[in-house]
Amino acid sequence: DTGVSQDPRHKITKRGQNVTFRCDPISEHNRLYWYRQTLGQGPEFLTYFQNEAQLEKSRLLSDRFSAERPKGSFSTLEIQRTEQGDSAMYLCASSGVGYTFGSGTRLTVV
Amino acid sequence: GIQVEQSPPDLILQEGANSTLRCNFSDSVNNLQWFHQNPWGQLINLFYIPSGTKQNGRLSATTVATERYSLLYISSSQTTDSGVYFCAVSGNNRLAFGKGNQVVVIP
C-alpha cells in the first residue's frame, strides 16, 4: 500500500490553457474523491466515483471541469480554458475505513 | 449539507503547553476524522473517530456524537505540531471540512 498518489505536484499554466491531473488511489479502495482547497479555507468537495461511475458532482464543478475514472482505478481531472480563479490545491482521496488523501496538485494560473 | 465549525481559528502555544481544539457539526454523522495539514499541503490523518475516545502518543481525540462535537487534545506541544488541523465529517457519501485551526507552537 503506497497511499494515494497525485501527479504532478505543481503546475503553472497560462490562462486559457487546458490542464490535466492524475490520481492513483489505494488499490483496494473503490471510492475516489476530488477536492479543491484555496488559501485559508478547508477542502471543498468537487466530485466522487464509486468504481468507474461518477455518482455526485458539486456545483463548484463548472462545465470547464471534467473528471474520469475509466477502469475504476486511476482518475483524471481536466480543467479546460483555465482562469485565474482556478488557482488552488487539488486534492484526491480514496476511502476504505476513513479517507486517505494524496499530496495534492498545486495549480497556479498566470 | 452538514456544517462544521472549528474553534479557536488561531492558537499560539508555548512549547510544552497543552491545548484543546473543538469541532461542532450540525447533523448526525457516520464518519469523523481529524487531519493535520503539513506545510506542503498534505493532509495527514490523525484519527478516524465517529464516536468515543482514542489516543495516539501526545494526541488524543473524543467525539460525543449525540451532542455533535469532537475535541482534539494536544499535550506537551512541540514545534512540529504547528500547522492547520482540520475536522471533517460525513453523513452521506462525502466529507465536509471545517475551516481549520491554525496552530503555531513557539520554542
PDB file of C-alpha atoms in Angstrom, chain B residues 34-105:
ATOM      1  CA  TRP B  34      -9.089  14.839  12.332  1.00  0.00           C
ATOM      2  CA  PHE B  35      -6.319  15.764   9.914  1.00  0.00           C
ATOM      3  CA  HIS B  36      -3.098  17.731  10.233  1.00  0.00           C
ATOM      4  CA  GLN B  37      -2.095  19.634   7.107  1.00  0.00           C
ATOM      5  CA  ASN B  38       1.648  19.974   6.790  1.00  0.00           C
ATOM      6  CA  PRO B  39       3.377  22.988   5.205  1.00  0.00           C
ATOM      7  CA  TRP B  40       3.458  21.188   1.849  1.00  0.00           C
ATOM      8  CA  GLY B  41      -0.314  20.755   1.839  1.00  0.00           C
ATOM      9  CA  GLN B  42      -0.533  17.061   2.629  1.00  0.00           C
ATOM     10  CA  LEU B  43      -3.470  16.076   4.827  1.00  0.00           C
ATOM     11  CA  ILE B  44      -2.231  13.586   7.393  1.00  0.00           C
ATOM     12  CA  ASN B  45      -4.923  11.502   9.017  1.00  0.00           C
ATOM     13  CA  LEU B  46      -4.685  11.728  12.819  1.00  0.00           C
ATOM     14  CA  PHE B  47      -7.855   9.985  13.947  1.00  0.00           C
ATOM     15  CA  TYR B  48     -10.849   8.227  12.490  1.00  0.00           C
ATOM     16  CA  ILE B  49     -13.259   8.800  15.372  1.00  0.00           C
ATOM     17  CA  PRO B  50     -17.015   8.862  14.693  1.00  0.00           C
ATOM     18  CA  SER B  51     -17.557   8.232  18.406  1.00  0.00           C
ATOM     19  CA  GLY B  52     -15.633   7.519  21.586  1.00  0.00           C
ATOM     20  CA  THR B  53     -12.076   8.315  22.598  1.00  0.00           C
ATOM     21  CA  LYS B  54      -8.732   7.419  21.029  1.00  0.00           C
ATOM     22  CA  GLN B  55      -5.136   8.220  21.890  1.00  0.00           C
ATOM     23  CA  ASN B  56      -2.009   8.241  19.803  1.00  0.00           C
ATOM     24  CA  GLY B  57       1.082   9.415  21.635  1.00  0.00           C
ATOM     25  CA  ARG B  58       0.667  13.036  22.718  1.00  0.00           C
ATOM     26  CA  LEU B  59      -2.562  13.383  20.774  1.00  0.00           C
ATOM     27  CA  SER B  60      -5.983  12.197  21.801  1.00  0.00           C
ATOM     28  CA  ALA B  61      -9.492  12.785  20.498  1.00  0.00           C
ATOM     29  CA  THR B  62     -13.005  12.426  21.824  1.00  0.00           C
ATOM     30  CA  THR B  63     -16.241  12.528  19.850  1.00  0.00           C
ATOM     31  CA  VAL B  64     -19.621  12.828  21.529  1.00  0.00           C
ATOM     32  CA  ALA B  65     -21.846  12.047  18.582  1.00  0.00           C
ATOM     33  CA  THR B  66     -25.127  12.597  20.435  1.00  0.00           C
ATOM     34  CA  GLU B  67     -24.050  16.164  21.247  1.00  0.00           C
ATOM     35  CA  ARG B  68     -22.450  16.725  17.836  1.00  0.00           C
ATOM     36  CA  TYR B  69     -18.957  17.728  18.821  1.00  0.00           C
ATOM     37  CA  SER B  70     -15.431  16.406  18.844  1.00  0.00           C
ATOM     38  CA  LEU B  71     -12.316  17.517  20.698  1.00  0.00           C
ATOM     39  CA  LEU B  72      -8.659  17.098  19.785  1.00  0.00           C
ATOM     40  CA  TYR B  73      -6.158  17.322  22.631  1.00  0.00           C
ATOM     41  CA  ILE B  74      -2.505  18.135  22.104  1.00  0.00           C
ATOM     42  CA  SER B  75      -0.339  17.572  25.151  1.00  0.00           C
ATOM     43  CA  SER B  76       3.250  18.739  25.702  1.00  0.00           C
ATOM     44  CA  SER B  77       3.182  20.536  22.352  1.00  0.00           C
ATOM     45  CA  GLN B  78       6.257  20.594  20.134  1.00  0.00           C
ATOM     46  CA  THR B  79       7.199  22.903  17.291  1.00  0.00           C
ATOM     47  CA  THR B  80       6.475  20.082  14.861  1.00  0.00           C
ATOM     48  CA  ASP B  81       2.806  20.253  15.940  1.00  0.00           C
ATOM     49  CA  SER B  82       2.486  23.589  14.124  1.00  0.00           C
ATOM     50  CA  GLY B  83       0.171  23.668  11.156  1.00  0.00           C
ATOM     51  CA  VAL B  84      -3.519  23.558  10.388  1.00  0.00           C
ATOM     52  CA  TYR B  85      -5.786  20.974  11.986  1.00  0.00           C
ATOM     53  CA  PHE B  86      -8.970  20.063  10.147  1.00  0.00           C
ATOM     54  CA  CYS B  87     -12.057  18.306  11.390  1.00  0.00           C
ATOM     55  CA  ALA B  88     -14.068  16.592   8.645  1.00  0.00           C
ATOM     56  CA  VAL B  89     -17.375  14.767   8.889  1.00  0.00           C
ATOM     57  CA  SER B  90     -19.699  12.845   6.612  1.00  0.00           C
ATOM     58  CA  GLY B  91     -23.255  11.686   6.946  1.00  0.00           C
ATOM     59  CA  ASN B  92     -23.694  10.511   3.376  1.00  0.00           C
ATOM     60  CA  ASN B  93     -21.061   9.995   0.746  1.00  0.00           C
ATOM     61  CA  ARG B  94     -18.515  12.755   1.213  1.00  0.00           C
ATOM     62  CA  LEU B  95     -16.516  14.567   3.840  1.00  0.00           C
ATOM     63  CA  ALA B  96     -17.323  18.149   4.763  1.00  0.00           C
ATOM     64  CA  PHE B  97     -14.473  20.142   6.277  1.00  0.00           C
ATOM     65  CA  GLY B  98     -14.329  22.941   8.765  1.00  0.00           C
ATOM     66  CA  LYS B  99     -12.113  25.975   8.166  1.00  0.00           C
ATOM     67  CA  GLY B 100      -9.393  24.590  10.369  1.00  0.00           C
ATOM     68  CA  ASN B 101      -7.446  25.512  13.493  1.00  0.00           C
ATOM     69  CA  GLN B 102      -4.169  27.268  12.731  1.00  0.00           C
ATOM     70  CA  VAL B 103      -1.728  26.244  15.462  1.00  0.00           C
ATOM     71  CA  VAL B 104       1.680  27.824  15.967  1.00  0.00           C
ATOM     72  CA  VAL B 105       3.985  26.365  18.610  1.00  0.00           C
TER      73      VAL B 105
END
